[in-house]
PDB file of C-alpha atoms in Angstrom:
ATOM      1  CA  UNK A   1      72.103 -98.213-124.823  1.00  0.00           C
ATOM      2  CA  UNK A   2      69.175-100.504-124.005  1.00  0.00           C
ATOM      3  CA  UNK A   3      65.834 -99.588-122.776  1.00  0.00           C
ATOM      4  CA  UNK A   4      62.308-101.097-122.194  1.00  0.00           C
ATOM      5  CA  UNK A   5      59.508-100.454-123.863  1.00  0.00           C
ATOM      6  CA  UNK A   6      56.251-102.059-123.189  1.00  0.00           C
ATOM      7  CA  UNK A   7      58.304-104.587-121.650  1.00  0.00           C
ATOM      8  CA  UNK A   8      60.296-105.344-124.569  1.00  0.00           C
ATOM      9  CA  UNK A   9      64.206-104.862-124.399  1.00  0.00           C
ATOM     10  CA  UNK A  10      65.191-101.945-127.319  1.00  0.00           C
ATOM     11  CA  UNK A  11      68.816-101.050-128.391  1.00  0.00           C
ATOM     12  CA  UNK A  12      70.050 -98.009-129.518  1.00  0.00           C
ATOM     13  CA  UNK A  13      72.769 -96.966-131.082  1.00  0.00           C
ATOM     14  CA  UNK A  14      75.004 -93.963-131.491  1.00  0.00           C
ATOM     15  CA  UNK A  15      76.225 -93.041-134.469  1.00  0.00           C
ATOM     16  CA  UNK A  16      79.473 -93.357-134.004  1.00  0.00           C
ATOM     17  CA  UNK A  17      78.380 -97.570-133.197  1.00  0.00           C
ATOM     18  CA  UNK A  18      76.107 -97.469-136.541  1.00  0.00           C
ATOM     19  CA  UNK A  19      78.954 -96.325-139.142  1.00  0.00           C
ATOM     20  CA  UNK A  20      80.882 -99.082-137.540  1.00  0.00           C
ATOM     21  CA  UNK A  21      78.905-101.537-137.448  1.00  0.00           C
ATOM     22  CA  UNK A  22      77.196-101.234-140.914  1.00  0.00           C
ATOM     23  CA  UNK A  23      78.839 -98.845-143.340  1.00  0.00           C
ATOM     24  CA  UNK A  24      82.506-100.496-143.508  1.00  0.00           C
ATOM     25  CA  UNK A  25      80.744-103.533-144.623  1.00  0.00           C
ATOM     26  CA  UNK A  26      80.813-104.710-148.433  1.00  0.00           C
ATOM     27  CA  UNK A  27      77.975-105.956-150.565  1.00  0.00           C
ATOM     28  CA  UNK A  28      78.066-109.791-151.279  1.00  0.00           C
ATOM     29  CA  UNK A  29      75.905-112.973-152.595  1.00  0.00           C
ATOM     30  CA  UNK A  30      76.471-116.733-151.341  1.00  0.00           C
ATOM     31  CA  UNK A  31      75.854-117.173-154.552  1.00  0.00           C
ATOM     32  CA  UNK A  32      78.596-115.040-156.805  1.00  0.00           C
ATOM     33  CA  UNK A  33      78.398-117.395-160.017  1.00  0.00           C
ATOM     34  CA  UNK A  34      74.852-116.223-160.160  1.00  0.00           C
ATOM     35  CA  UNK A  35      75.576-112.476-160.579  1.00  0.00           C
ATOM     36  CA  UNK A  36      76.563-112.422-164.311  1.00  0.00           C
ATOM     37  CA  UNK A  37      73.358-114.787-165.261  1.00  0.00           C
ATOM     38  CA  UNK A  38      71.233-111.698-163.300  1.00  0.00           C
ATOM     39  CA  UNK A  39      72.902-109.336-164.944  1.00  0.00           C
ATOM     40  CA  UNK A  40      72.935-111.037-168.517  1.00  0.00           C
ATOM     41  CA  UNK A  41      69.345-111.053-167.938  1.00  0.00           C
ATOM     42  CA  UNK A  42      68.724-107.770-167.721  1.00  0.00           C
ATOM     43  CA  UNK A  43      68.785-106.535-171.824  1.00  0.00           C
ATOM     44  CA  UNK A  44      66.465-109.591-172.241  1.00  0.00           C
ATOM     45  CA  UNK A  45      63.779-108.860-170.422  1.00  0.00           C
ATOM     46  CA  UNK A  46      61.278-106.155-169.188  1.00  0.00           C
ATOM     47  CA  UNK A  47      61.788-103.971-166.326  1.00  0.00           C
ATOM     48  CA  UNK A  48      60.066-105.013-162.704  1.00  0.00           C
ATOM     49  CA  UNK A  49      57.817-102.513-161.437  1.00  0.00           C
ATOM     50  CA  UNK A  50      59.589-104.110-158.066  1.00  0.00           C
ATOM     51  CA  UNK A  51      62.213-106.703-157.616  1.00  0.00           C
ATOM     52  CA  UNK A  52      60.203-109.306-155.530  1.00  0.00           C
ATOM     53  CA  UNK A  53      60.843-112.762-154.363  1.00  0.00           C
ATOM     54  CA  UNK A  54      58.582-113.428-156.892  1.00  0.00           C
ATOM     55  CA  UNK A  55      59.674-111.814-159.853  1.00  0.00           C
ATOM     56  CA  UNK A  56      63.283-113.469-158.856  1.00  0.00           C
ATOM     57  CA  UNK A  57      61.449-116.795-158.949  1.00  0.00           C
ATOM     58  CA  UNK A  58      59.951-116.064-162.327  1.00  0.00           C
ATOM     59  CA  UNK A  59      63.266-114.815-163.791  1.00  0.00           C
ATOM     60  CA  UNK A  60      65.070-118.175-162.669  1.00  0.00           C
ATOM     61  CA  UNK A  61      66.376-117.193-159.594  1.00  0.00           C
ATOM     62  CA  UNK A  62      64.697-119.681-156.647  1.00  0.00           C
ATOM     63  CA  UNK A  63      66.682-120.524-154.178  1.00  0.00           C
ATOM     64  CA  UNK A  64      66.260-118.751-151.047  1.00  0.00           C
ATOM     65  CA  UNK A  65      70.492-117.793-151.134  1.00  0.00           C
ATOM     66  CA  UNK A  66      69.397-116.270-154.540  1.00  0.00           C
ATOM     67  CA  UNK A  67      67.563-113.225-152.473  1.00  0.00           C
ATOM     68  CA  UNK A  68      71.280-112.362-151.501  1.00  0.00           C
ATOM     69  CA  UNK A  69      71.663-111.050-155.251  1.00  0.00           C
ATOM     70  CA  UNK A  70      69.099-108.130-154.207  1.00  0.00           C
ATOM     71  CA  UNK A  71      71.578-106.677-151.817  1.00  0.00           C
ATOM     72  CA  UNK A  72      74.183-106.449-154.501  1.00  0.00           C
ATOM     73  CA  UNK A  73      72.039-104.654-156.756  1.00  0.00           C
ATOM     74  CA  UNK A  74      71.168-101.806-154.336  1.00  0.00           C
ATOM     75  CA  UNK A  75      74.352-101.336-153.351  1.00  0.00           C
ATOM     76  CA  UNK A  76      75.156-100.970-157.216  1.00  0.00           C
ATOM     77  CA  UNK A  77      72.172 -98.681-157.539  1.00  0.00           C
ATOM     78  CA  UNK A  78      70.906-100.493-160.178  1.00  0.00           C
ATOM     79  CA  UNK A  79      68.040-101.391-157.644  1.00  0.00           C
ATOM     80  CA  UNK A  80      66.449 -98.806-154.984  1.00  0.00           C
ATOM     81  CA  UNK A  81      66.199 -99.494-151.212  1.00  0.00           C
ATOM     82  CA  UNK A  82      62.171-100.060-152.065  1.00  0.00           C
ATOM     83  CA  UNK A  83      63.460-102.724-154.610  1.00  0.00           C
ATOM     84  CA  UNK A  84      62.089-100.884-157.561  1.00  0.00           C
ATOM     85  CA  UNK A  85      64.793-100.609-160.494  1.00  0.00           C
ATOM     86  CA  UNK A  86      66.244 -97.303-160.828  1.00  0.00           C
ATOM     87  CA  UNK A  87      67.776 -95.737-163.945  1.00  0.00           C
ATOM     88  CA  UNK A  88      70.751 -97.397-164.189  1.00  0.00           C
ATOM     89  CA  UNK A  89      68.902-100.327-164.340  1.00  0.00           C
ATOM     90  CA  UNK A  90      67.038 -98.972-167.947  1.00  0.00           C
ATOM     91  CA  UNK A  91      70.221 -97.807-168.832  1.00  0.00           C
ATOM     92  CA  UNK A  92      72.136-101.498-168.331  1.00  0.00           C
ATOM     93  CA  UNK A  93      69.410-103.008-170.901  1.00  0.00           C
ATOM     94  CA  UNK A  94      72.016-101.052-173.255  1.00  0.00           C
ATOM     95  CA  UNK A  95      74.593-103.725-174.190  1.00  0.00           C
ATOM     96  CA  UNK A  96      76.713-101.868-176.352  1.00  0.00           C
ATOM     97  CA  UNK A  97      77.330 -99.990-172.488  1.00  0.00           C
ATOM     98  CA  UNK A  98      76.319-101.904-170.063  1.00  0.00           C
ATOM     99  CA  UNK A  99      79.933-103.299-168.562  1.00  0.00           C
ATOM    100  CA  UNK A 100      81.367 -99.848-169.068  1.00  0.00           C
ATOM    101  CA  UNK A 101      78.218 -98.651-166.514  1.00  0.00           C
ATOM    102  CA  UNK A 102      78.639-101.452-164.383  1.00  0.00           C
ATOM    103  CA  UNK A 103      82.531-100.428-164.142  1.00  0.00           C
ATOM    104  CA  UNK A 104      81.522 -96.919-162.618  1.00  0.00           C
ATOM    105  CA  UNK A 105      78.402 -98.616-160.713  1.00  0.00           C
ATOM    106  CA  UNK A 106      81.799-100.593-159.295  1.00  0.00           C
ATOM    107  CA  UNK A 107      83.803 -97.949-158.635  1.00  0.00           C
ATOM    108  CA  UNK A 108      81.019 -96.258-156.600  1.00  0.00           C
ATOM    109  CA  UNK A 109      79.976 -98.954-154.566  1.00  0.00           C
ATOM    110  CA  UNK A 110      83.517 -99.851-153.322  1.00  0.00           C
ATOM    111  CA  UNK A 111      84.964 -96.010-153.384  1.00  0.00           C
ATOM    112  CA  UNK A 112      86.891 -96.798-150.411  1.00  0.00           C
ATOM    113  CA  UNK A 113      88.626 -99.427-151.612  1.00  0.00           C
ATOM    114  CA  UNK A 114      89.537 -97.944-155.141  1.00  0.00           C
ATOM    115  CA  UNK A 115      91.083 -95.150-153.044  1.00  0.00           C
ATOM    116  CA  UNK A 116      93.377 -97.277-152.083  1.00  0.00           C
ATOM    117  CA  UNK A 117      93.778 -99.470-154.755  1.00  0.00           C
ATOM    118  CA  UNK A 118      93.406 -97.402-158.153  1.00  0.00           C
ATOM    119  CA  UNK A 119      93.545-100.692-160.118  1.00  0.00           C
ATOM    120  CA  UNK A 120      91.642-103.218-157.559  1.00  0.00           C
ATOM    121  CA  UNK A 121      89.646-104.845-160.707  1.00  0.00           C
ATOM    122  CA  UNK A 122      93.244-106.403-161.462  1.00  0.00           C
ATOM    123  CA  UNK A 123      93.960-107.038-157.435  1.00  0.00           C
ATOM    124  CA  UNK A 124      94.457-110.507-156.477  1.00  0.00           C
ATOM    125  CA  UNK A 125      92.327-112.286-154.575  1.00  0.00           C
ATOM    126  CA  UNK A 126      94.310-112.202-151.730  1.00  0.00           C
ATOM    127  CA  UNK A 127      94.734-108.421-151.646  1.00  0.00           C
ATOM    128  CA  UNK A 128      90.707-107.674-152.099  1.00  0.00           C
ATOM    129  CA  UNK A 129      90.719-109.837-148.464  1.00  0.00           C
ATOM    130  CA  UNK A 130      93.243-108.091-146.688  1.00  0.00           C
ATOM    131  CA  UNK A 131      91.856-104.779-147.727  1.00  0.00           C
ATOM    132  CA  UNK A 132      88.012-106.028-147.240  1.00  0.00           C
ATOM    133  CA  UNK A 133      89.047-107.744-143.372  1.00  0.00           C
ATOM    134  CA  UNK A 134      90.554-104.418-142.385  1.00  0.00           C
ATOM    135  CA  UNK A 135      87.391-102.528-142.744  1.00  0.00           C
ATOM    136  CA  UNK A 136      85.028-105.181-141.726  1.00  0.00           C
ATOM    137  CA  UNK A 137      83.703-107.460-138.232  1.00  0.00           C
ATOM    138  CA  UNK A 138      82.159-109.940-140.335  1.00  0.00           C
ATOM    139  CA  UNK A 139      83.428-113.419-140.041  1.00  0.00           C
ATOM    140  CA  UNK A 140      85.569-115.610-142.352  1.00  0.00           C
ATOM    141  CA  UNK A 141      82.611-116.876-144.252  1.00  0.00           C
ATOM    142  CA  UNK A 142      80.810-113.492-145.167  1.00  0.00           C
ATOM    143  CA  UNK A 143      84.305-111.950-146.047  1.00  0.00           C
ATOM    144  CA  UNK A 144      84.602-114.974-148.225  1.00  0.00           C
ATOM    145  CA  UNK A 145      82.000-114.241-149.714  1.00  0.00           C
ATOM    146  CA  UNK A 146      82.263-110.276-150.181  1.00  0.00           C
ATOM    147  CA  UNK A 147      85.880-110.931-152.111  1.00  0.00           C
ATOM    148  CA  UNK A 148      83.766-113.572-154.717  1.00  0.00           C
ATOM    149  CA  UNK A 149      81.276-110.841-155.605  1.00  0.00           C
ATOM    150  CA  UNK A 150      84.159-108.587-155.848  1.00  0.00           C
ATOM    151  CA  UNK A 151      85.745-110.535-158.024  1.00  0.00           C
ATOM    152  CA  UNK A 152      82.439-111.738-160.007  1.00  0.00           C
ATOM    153  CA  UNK A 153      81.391-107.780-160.737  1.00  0.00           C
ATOM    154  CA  UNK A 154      84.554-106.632-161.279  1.00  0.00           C
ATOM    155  CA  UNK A 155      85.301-110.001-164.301  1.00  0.00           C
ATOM    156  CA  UNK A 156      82.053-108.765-165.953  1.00  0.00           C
ATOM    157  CA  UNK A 157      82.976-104.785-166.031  1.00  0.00           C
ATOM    158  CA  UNK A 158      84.694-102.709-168.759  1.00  0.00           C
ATOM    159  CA  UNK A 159      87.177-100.807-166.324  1.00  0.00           C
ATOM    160  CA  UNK A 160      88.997 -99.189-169.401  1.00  0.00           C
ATOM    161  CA  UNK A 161      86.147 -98.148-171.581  1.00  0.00           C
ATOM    162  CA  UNK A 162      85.883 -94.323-171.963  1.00  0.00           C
ATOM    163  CA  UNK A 163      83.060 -93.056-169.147  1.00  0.00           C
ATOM    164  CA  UNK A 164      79.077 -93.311-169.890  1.00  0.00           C
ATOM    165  CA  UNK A 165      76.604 -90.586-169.071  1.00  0.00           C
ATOM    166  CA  UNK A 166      75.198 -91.674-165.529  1.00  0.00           C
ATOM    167  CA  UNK A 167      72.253 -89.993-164.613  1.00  0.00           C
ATOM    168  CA  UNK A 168      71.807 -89.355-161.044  1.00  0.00           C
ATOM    169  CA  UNK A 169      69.247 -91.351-158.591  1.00  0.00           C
ATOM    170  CA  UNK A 170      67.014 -89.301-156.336  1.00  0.00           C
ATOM    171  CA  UNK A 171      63.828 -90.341-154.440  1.00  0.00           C
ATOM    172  CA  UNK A 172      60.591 -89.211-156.175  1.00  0.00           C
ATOM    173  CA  UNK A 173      57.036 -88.958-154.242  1.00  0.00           C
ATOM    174  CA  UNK A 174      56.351 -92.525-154.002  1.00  0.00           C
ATOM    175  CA  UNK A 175      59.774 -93.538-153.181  1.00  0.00           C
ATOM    176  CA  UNK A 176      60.409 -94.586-156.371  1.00  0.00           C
ATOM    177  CA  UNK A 177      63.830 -93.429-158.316  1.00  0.00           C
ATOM    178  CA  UNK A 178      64.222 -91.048-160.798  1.00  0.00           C
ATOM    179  CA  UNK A 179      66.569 -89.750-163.318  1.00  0.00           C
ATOM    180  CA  UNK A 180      67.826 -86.348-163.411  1.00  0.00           C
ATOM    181  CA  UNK A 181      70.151 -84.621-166.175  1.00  0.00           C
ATOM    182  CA  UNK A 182      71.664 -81.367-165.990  1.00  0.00           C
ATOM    183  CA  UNK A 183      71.071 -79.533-169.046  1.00  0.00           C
ATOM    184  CA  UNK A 184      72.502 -76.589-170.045  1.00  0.00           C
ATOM    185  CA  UNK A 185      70.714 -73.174-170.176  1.00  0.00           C
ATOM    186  CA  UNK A 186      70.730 -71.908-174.213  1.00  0.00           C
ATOM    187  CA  UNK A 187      73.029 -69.146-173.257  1.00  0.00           C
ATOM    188  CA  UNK A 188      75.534 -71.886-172.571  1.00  0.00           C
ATOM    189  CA  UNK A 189      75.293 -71.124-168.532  1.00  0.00           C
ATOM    190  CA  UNK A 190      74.236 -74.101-166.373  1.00  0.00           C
ATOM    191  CA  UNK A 191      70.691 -73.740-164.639  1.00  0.00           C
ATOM    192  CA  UNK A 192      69.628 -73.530-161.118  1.00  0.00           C
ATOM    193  CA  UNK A 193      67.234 -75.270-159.684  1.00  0.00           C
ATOM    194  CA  UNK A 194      65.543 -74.248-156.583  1.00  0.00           C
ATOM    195  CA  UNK A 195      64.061 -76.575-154.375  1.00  0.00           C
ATOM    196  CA  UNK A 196      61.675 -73.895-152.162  1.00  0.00           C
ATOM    197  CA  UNK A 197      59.651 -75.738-148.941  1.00  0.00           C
ATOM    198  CA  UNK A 198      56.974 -73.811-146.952  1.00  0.00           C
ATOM    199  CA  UNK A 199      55.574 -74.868-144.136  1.00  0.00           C
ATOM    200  CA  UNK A 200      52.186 -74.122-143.345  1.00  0.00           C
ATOM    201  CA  UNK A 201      50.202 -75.281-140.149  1.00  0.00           C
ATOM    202  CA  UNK A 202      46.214 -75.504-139.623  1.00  0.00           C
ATOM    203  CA  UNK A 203      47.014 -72.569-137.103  1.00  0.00           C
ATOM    204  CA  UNK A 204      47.635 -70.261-140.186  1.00  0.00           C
ATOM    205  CA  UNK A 205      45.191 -68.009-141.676  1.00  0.00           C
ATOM    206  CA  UNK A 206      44.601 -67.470-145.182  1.00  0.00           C
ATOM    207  CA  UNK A 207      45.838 -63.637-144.482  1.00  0.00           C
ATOM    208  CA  UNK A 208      49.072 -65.120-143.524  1.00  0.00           C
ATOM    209  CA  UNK A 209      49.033 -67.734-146.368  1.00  0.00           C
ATOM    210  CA  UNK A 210      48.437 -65.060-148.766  1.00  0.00           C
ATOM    211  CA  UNK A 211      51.077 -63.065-147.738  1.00  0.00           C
ATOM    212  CA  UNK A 212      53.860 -65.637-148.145  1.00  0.00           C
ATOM    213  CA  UNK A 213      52.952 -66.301-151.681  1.00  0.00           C
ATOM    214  CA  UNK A 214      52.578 -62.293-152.660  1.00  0.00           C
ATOM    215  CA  UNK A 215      55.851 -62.622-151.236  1.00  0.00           C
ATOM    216  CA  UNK A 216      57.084 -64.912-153.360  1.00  0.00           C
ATOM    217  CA  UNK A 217      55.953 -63.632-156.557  1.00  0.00           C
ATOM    218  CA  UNK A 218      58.190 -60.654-155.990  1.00  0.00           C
ATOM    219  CA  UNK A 219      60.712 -61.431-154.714  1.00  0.00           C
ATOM    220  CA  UNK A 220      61.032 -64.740-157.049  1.00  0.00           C
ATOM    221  CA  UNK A 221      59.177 -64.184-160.225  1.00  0.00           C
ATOM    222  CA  UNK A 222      60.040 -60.166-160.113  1.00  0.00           C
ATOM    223  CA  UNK A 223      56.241 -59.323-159.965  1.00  0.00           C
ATOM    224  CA  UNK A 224      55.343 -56.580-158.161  1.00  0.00           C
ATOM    225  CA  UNK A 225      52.983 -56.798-155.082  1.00  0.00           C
ATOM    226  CA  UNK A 226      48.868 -55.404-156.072  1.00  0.00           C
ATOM    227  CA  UNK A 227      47.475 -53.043-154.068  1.00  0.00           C
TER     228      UNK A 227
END
């Protein structure tokens, strides 16, 4: 659907047209026999507040078709949607690891196509294409290209090392990604955490705002309400 605003022509889409158009596409570089330098990279040197133009000029990486490595890093997870390294990324500097963790970062990244093909590390070329053309509008070139950094991740990837500890990516106040670990309770029983929201307007009183949080303590902490 199209529509003017302020006499400038705006699409929308449904989301039945988004899913189609974007989410059946793969990650991919232009430049594929870049990826394992990146990623070799990584152990040697510090951790990027924010992967930056910049800081992909200053680790080597200038050309502009370089910037295409950033996409394949997010969609790994090893980089957040702000560009700021997530966990993963701390845990890759581990190279005793690392191509074990890439090998699930893999495998989570291209979920759809490992359903199909349990062993696609070891697919041919040929296959990865047929599989990635069937799911994909993109033209020759791009699906060209999405097959290479297949086949570049996948070369650089323990897929038969026994599984490392991943620790789960969620957004923290700034935007910025976080780790979080599940730890078990000491009486062996997994704990529960409760994420509790209240919203408050500048219409409420402090009567009212007093009386959710009375609330809470009893029915929460098991305090009982003063008189």
């Amino acid at each position: 659907m199209h529509v003017l605003i302020g006499g400038a022509r705006v699409e929308f889409w449904r989301t039945s047209q988004v899913k189609e158009k974007f989410m059946a596409d793969f990650p991919y570089t232009s430049v594929a026999g870049k990826l394992k330098t990146f990623l070799d990279k990584i152990p040697e040197t510090g951790v990027p507040a924010k992967l930056t133009q910049q800081e992909l000029a200053a680790r080597g990486f200038k050309s502009t078709n370089d910037r295409t490595i950033l996409s394949v890093l997010k969609a790994l997870a090893l980089v957040g949607t702000e560009g700021s390294p997530t966990a993963h990324w701390q845990s890759y500097r581990d190279r005793s690891t690392n191509r074990a963790l890439l090998a699930q970062l893999i495998r989570t990244a291209y979920a759809d196509l490992f359903a199909v093909y349990p062993d696609a590390d070891r697919k041919s070329d040929a296959d990865i294409r047929n599989f990635m053309s069937s799911k994909t509008k993109a033209g020759e070139r791009a699906i060209l290209y999405m097959v290479q950094t297949f086949k570049a991740l996948a070369g650089m990837a323990d897929f038969g090392a026994a599984p490392v500890e991943v620790a789960s990516q969620e957004a923290g106040p700034s935007g910025a990604n976080v780790a979080q670990r599940h730890v078990p309770s000491k009486g062996g029983m997994p704990q529960v955490h409760v994420n509790l929201q209240i919203h408050l307007t500048d219409m409420d009183d402090e009567k009212k705002i007093d009386a959710v949080f009375r609330s809470m303590a009893e029915h929460i902490f098991g305090k009982e309400r003063e008189a």
